[in-house]
mmCIF file of C-alpha atoms in Angstrom:
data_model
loop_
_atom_site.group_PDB
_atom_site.id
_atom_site.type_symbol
_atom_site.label_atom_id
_atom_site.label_comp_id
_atom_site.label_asym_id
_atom_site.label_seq_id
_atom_site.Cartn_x
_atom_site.Cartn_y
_atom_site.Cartn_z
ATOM 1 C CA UNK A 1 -3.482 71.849 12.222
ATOM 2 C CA UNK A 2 -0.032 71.236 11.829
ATOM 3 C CA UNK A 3 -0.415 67.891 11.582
ATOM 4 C CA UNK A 4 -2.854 67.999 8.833
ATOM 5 C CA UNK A 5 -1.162 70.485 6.733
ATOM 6 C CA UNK A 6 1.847 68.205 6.905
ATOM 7 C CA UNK A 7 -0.364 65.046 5.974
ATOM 8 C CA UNK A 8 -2.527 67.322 2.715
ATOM 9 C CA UNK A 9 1.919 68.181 1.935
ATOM 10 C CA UNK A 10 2.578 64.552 2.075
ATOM 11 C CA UNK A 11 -0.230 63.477 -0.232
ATOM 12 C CA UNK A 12 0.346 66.058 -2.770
ATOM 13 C CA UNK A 13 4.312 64.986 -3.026
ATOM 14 C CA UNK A 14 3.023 61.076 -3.452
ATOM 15 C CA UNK A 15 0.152 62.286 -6.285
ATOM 16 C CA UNK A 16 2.877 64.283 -7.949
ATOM 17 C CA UNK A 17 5.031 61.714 -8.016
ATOM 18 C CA UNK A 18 2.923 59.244 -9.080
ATOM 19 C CA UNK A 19 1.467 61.744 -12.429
ATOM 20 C CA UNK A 20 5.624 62.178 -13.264
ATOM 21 C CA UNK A 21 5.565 58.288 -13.316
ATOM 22 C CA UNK A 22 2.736 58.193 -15.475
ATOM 23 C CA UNK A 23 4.050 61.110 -17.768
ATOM 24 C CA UNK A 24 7.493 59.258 -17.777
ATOM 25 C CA UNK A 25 5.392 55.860 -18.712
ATOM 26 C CA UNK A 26 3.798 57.728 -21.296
ATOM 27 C CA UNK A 27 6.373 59.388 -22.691
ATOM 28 C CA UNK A 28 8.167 56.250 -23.315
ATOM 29 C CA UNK A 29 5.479 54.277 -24.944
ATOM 30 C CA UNK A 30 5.194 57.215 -27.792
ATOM 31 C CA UNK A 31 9.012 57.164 -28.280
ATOM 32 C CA UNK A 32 8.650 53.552 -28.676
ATOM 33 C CA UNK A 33 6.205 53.849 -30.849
ATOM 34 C CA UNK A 34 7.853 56.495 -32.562
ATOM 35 C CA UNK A 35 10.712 54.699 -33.684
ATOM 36 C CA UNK A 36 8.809 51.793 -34.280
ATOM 37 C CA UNK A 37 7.041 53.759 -36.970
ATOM 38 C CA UNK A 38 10.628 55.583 -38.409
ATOM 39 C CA UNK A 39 12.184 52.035 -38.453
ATOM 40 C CA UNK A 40 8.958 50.429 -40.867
ATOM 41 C CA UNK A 41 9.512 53.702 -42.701
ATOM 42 C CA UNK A 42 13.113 53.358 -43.401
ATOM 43 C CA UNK A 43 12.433 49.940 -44.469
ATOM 44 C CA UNK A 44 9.752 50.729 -46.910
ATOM 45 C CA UNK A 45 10.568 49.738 -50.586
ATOM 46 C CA UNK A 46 10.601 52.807 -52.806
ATOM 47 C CA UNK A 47 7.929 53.006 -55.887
ATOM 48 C CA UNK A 48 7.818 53.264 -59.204
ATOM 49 C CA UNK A 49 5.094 54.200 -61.864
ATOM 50 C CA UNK A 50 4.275 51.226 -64.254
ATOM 51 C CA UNK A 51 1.423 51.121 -66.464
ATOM 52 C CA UNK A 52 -1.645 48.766 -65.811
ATOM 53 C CA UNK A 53 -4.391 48.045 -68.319
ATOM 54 C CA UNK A 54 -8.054 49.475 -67.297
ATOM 55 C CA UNK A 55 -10.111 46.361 -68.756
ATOM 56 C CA UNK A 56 -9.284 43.184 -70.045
ATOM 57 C CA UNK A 57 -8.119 43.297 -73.764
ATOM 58 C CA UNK A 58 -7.644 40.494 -76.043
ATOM 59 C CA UNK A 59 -5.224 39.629 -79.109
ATOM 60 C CA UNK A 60 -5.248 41.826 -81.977
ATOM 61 C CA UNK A 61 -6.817 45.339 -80.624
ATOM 62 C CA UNK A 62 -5.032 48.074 -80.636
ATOM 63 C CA UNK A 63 -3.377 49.773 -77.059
ATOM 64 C CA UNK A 64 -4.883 53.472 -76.570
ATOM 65 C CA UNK A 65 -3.879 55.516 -73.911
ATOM 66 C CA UNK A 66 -7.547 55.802 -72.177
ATOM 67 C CA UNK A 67 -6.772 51.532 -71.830
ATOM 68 C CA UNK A 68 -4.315 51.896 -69.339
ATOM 69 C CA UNK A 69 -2.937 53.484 -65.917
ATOM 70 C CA UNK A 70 -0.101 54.479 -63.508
ATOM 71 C CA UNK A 71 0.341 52.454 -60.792
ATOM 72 C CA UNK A 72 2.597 52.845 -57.878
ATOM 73 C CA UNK A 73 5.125 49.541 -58.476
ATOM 74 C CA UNK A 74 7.790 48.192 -55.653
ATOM 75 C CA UNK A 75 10.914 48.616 -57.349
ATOM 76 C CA UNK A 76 12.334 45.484 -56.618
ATOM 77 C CA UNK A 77 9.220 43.338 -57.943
ATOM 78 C CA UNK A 78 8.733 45.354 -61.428
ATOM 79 C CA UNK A 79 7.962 42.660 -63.952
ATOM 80 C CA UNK A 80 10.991 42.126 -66.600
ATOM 81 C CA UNK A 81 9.884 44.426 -69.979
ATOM 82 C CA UNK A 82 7.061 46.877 -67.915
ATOM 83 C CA UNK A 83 6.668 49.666 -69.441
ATOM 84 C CA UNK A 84 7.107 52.651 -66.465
ATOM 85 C CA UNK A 85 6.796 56.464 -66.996
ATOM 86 C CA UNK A 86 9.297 59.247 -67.444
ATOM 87 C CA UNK A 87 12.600 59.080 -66.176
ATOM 88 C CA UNK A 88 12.345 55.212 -65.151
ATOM 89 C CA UNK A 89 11.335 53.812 -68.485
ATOM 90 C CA UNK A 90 13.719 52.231 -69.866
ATOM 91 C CA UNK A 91 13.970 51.749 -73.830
ATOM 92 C CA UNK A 92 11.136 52.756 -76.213
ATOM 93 C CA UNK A 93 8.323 54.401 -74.109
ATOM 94 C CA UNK A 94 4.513 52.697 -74.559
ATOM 95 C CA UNK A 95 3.008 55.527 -76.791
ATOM 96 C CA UNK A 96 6.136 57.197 -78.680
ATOM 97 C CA UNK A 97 6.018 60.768 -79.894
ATOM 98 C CA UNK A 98 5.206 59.949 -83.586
ATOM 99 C CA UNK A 99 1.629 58.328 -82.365
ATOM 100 C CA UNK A 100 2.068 55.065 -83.291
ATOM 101 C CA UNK A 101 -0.001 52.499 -81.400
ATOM 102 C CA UNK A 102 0.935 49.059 -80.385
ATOM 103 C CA UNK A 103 -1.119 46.142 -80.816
ATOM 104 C CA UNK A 104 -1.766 43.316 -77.975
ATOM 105 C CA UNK A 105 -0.193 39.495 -78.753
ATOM 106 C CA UNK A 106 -1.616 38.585 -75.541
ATOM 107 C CA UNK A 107 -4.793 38.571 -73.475
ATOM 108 C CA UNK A 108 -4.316 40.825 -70.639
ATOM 109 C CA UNK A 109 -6.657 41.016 -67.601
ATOM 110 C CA UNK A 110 -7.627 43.855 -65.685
ATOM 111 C CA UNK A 111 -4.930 45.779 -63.823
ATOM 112 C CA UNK A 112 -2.217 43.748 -65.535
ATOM 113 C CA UNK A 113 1.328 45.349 -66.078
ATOM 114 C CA UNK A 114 1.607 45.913 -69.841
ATOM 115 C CA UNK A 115 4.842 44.466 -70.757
ATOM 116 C CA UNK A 116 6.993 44.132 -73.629
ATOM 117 C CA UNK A 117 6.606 40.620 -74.832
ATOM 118 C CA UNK A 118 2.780 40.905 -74.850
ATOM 119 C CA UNK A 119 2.235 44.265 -77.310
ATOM 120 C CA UNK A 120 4.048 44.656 -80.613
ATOM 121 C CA UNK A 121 6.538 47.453 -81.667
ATOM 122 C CA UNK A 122 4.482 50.791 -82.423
ATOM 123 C CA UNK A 123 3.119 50.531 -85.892
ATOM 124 C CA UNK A 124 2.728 46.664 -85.892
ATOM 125 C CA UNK A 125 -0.280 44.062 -86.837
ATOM 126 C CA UNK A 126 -0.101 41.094 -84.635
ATOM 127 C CA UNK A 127 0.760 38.838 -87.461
ATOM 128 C CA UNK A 128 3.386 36.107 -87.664
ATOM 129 C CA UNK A 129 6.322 38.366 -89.145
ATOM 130 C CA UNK A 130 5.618 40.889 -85.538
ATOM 131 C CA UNK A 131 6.811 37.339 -83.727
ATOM 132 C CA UNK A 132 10.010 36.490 -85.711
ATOM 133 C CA UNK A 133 13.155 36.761 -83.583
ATOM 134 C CA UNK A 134 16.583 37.537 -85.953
ATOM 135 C CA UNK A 135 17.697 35.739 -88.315
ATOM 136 C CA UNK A 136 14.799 32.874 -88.138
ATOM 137 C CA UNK A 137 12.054 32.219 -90.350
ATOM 138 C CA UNK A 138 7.993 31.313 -91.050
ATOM 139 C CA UNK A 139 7.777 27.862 -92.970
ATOM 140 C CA UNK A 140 4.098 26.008 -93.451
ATOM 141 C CA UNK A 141 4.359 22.616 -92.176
ATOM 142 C CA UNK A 142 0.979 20.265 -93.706
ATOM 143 C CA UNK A 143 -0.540 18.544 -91.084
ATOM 144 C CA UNK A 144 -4.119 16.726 -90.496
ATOM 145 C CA UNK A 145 -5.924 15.028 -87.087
ATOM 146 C CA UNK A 146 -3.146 11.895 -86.991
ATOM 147 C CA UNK A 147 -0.007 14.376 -87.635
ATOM 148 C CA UNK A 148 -1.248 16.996 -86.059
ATOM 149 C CA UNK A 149 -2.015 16.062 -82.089
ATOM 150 C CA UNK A 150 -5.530 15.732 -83.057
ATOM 151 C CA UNK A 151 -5.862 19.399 -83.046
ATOM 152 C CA UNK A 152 -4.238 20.475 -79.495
ATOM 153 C CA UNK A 153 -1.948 22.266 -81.007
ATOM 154 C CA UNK A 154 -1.692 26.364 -80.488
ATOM 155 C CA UNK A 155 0.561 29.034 -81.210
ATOM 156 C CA UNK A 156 3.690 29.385 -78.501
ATOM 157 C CA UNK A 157 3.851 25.546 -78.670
ATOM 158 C CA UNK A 158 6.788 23.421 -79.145
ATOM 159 C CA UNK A 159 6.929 20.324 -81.090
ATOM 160 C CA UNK A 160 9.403 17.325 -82.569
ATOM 161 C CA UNK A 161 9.285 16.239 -86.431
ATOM 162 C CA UNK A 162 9.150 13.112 -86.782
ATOM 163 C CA UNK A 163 10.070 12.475 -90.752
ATOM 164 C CA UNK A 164 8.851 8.620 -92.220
ATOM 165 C CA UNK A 165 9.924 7.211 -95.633
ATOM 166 C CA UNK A 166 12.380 4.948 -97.621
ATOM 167 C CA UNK A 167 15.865 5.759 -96.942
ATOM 168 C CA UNK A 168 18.761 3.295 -98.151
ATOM 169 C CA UNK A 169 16.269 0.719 -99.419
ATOM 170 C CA UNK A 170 14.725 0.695 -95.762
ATOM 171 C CA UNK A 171 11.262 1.963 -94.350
ATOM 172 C CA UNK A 172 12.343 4.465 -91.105
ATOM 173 C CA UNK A 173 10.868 6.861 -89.205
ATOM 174 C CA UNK A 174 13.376 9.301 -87.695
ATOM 175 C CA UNK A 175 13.321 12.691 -85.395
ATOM 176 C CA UNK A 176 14.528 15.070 -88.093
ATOM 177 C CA UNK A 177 14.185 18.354 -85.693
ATOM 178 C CA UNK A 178 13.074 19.200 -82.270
ATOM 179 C CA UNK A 179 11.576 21.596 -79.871
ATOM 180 C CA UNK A 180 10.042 23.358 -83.022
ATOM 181 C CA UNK A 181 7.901 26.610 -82.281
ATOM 182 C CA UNK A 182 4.495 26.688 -83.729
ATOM 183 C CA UNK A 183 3.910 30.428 -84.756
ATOM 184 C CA UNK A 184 0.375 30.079 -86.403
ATOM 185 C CA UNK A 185 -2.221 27.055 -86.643
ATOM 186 C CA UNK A 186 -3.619 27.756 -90.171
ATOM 187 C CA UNK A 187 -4.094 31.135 -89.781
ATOM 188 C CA UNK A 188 -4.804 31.748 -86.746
ATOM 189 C CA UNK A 189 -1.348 33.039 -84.524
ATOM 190 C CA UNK A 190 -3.755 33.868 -81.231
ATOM 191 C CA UNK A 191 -2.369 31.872 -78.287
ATOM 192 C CA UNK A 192 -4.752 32.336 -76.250
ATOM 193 C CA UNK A 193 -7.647 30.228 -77.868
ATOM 194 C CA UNK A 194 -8.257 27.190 -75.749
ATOM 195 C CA UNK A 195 -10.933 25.359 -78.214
ATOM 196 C CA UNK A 196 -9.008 22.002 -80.244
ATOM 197 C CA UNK A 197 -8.801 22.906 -83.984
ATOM 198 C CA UNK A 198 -8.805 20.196 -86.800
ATOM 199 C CA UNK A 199 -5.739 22.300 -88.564
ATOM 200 C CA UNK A 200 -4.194 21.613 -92.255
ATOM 201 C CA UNK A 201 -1.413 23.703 -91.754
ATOM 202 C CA UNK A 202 0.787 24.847 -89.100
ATOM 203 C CA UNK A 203 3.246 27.513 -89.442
ATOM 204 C CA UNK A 204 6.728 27.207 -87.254
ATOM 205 C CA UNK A 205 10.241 29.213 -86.904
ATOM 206 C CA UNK A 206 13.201 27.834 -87.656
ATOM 207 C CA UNK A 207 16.783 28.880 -89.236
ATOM 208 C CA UNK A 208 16.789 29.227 -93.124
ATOM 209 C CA UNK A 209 19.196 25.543 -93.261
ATOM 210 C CA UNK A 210 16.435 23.924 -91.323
ATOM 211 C CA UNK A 211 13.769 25.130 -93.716
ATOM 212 C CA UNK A 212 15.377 23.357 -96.612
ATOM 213 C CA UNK A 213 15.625 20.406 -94.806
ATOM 214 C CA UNK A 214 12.247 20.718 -93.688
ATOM 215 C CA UNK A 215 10.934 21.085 -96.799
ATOM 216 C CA UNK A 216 12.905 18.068 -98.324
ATOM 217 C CA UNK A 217 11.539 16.024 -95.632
ATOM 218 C CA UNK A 218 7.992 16.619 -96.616
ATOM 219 C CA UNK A 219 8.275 16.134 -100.311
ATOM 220 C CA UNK A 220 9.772 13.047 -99.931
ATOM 221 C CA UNK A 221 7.931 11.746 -96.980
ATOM 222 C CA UNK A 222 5.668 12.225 -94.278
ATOM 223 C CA UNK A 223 5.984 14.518 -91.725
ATOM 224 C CA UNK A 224 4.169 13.691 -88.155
ATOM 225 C CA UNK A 225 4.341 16.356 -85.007
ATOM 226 C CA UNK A 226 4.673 15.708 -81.528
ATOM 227 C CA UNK A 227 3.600 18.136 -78.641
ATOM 228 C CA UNK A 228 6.426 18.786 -76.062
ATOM 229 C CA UNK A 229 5.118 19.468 -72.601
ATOM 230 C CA UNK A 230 5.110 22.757 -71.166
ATOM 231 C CA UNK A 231 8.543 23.474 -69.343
ATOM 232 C CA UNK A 232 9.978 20.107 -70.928
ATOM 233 C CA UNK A 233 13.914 20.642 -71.152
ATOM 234 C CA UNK A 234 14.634 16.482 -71.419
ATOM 235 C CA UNK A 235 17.249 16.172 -73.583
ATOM 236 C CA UNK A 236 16.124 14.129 -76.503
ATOM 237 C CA UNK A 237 18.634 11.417 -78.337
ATOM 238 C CA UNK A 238 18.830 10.913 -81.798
ATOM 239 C CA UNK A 239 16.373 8.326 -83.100
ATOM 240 C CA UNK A 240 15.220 6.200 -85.445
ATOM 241 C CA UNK A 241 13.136 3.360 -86.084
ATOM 242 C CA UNK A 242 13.560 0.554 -89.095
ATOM 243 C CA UNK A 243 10.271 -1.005 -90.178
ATOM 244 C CA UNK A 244 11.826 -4.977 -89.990
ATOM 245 C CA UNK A 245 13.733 -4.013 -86.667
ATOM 246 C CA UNK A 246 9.752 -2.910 -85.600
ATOM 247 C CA UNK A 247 8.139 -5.986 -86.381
ATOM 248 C CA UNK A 248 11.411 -8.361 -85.335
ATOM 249 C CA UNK A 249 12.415 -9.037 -89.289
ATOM 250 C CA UNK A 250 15.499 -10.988 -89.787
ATOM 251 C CA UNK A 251 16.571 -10.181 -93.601
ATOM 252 C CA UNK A 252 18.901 -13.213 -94.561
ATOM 253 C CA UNK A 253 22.290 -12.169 -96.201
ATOM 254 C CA UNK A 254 22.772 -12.347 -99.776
ATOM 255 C CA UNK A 255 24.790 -15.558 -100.513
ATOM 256 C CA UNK A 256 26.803 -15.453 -104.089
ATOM 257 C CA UNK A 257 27.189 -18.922 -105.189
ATOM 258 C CA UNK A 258 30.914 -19.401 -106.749
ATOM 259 C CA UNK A 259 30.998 -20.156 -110.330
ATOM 260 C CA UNK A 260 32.798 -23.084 -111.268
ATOM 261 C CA UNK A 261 36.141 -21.770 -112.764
ATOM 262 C CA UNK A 262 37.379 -23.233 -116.230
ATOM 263 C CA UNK A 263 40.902 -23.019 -117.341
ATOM 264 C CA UNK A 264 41.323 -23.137 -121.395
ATOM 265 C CA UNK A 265 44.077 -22.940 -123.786
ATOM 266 C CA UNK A 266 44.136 -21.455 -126.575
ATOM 267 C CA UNK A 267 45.222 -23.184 -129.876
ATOM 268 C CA UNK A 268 44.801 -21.730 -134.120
ATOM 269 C CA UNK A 269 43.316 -23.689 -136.100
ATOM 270 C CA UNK A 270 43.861 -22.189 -139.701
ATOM 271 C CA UNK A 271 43.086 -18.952 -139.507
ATOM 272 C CA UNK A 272 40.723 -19.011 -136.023
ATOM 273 C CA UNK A 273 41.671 -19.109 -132.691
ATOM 274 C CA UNK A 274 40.522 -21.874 -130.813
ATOM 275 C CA UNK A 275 40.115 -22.065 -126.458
ATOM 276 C CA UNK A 276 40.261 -25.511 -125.589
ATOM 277 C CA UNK A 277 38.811 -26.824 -122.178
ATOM 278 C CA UNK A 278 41.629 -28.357 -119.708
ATOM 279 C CA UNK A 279 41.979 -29.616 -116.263
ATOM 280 C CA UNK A 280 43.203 -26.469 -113.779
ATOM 281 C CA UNK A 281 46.048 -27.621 -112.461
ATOM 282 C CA UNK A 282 45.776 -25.602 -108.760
#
């Protein structure tokens, strides 16, 4: 018996110690997993509300408050000019106190941050004068399908002048002004359209000097556009092209012939004065 109670004592010890390993085991793995989940937790980026549109809206409507959202944003990958809520936004709120709504420049898809650059100030159309920056201004520019890139062109473009006439008794074209922004194509200012339009006029912004010379340009010659490529920020030399240097014309240099010279005296005869023809002695 004694022998058998000591053997059962012996057994329970081992299966004691072996469920305090397995506790111990346990235990571990959940504080492991504990601070596993504390550490991602401490390393979470903190959120802020930005508003989100419900639906896609295009150019020209107007912004209402049932056609957007608050969305939970990572702080450090808010777009530049969102519009957030409460104590985060920062400069004029979307919908100010006085009611005034703002009206879209740009197509915006579903669940798309609203931002600055694509709504106008509260009160605003979407017209040309709501895209102005300081101190620049809208000039009409006549164009047709040869001058006018065949009708690629759209609003948000950029474009060179090119300016061809007589200038100091020569035929030249020259680049008169570049990386010109196209604020309307007749009179449409929606840059979103994708469809090639035959325009007569396009309408670009420029500083008040550059509109008179502009506007000299095309009165006294013709004006021809080219389309600079998206994200193009080649530097562009000054240039100009003569007509005979085009087509390899030599133009010969005026040569004066002399005039023979003639040396006179003069003698009176009477009561008239008389020049005489002599030999010139040098």
């Amino acid at each position: 018996m004694r022998i058998l109670f000591g053997l059962v004592l012996v057994l329970g010890v081992g299966l004691a110690g072996f469920a305090a390993y397995l506790a111990k085991n346990r235990i571990g793995e959940y504080q492991a997993t504990l601070a596993e989940q504390e550490a991602k937790l401490a390393s979470n980026v903190p959120l802020e509300p930005v508003f989100v549109v419900k639906r896609r809206i295009k150019y020209g409507e107007r912004l209402t408050k049932e056609d957007v959202r608050l969305v939970a944003w990572p702080e450090n990958a808010i777009p530049a000019g969102a519009f957030q809520h409460g104590k985060h936004q920062k400069g004029t709120p979307l919908f100010p106190e006085d009611g005034e709504l703002r009206t879209v420049l740009r197509v915006m898809e579903k669940d798309e941050a609203v931002l600055l650059a694509k709504v106008t100030e509260p009160g605003e159309d979407a017209g040309v004068s709501s895209r102005l920056q300081k101190g620049m201004r809208a000039f009409a520019l006549r164009v047709d399908v040869s001058t006018g890139v065949s009708g690629f062109l759209r609003p948000g473009d950029l474009v060179d002048v090119y300016w061809s006439g007589k200038a100091r008794g020569r035929r030249v074209t020259t680049l008169i002004q570049k990386n010109l922004q196209l604020l309307a194509v007749d009179q449409i200012a929606d840059g979103d359209r994708n469809a090639p339009t035959i325009a007569r006029t396009v309408t670009v912004m420029t500083s008040p000097d550059r509109i008179a010379a502009l506007a000299q340009a095309q009165s006294s010659g013709r004006l021809t556009l080219a389309l600079v490529g998206a994200g193009d920020d080649t530097e562009v030399a000054e240039i100009e092209v003569d007509q005979n240097e085009l087509l390899g014309i030599e133009i010969a240099p005026k040569i004066v012939a002399e005039k023979e010279r003639v040396c006179t005296v003069k003698t009176r005869k009477g009561a008239e004065v008389v020049e005489i023809p002599i030999a010139c002695n040098d």
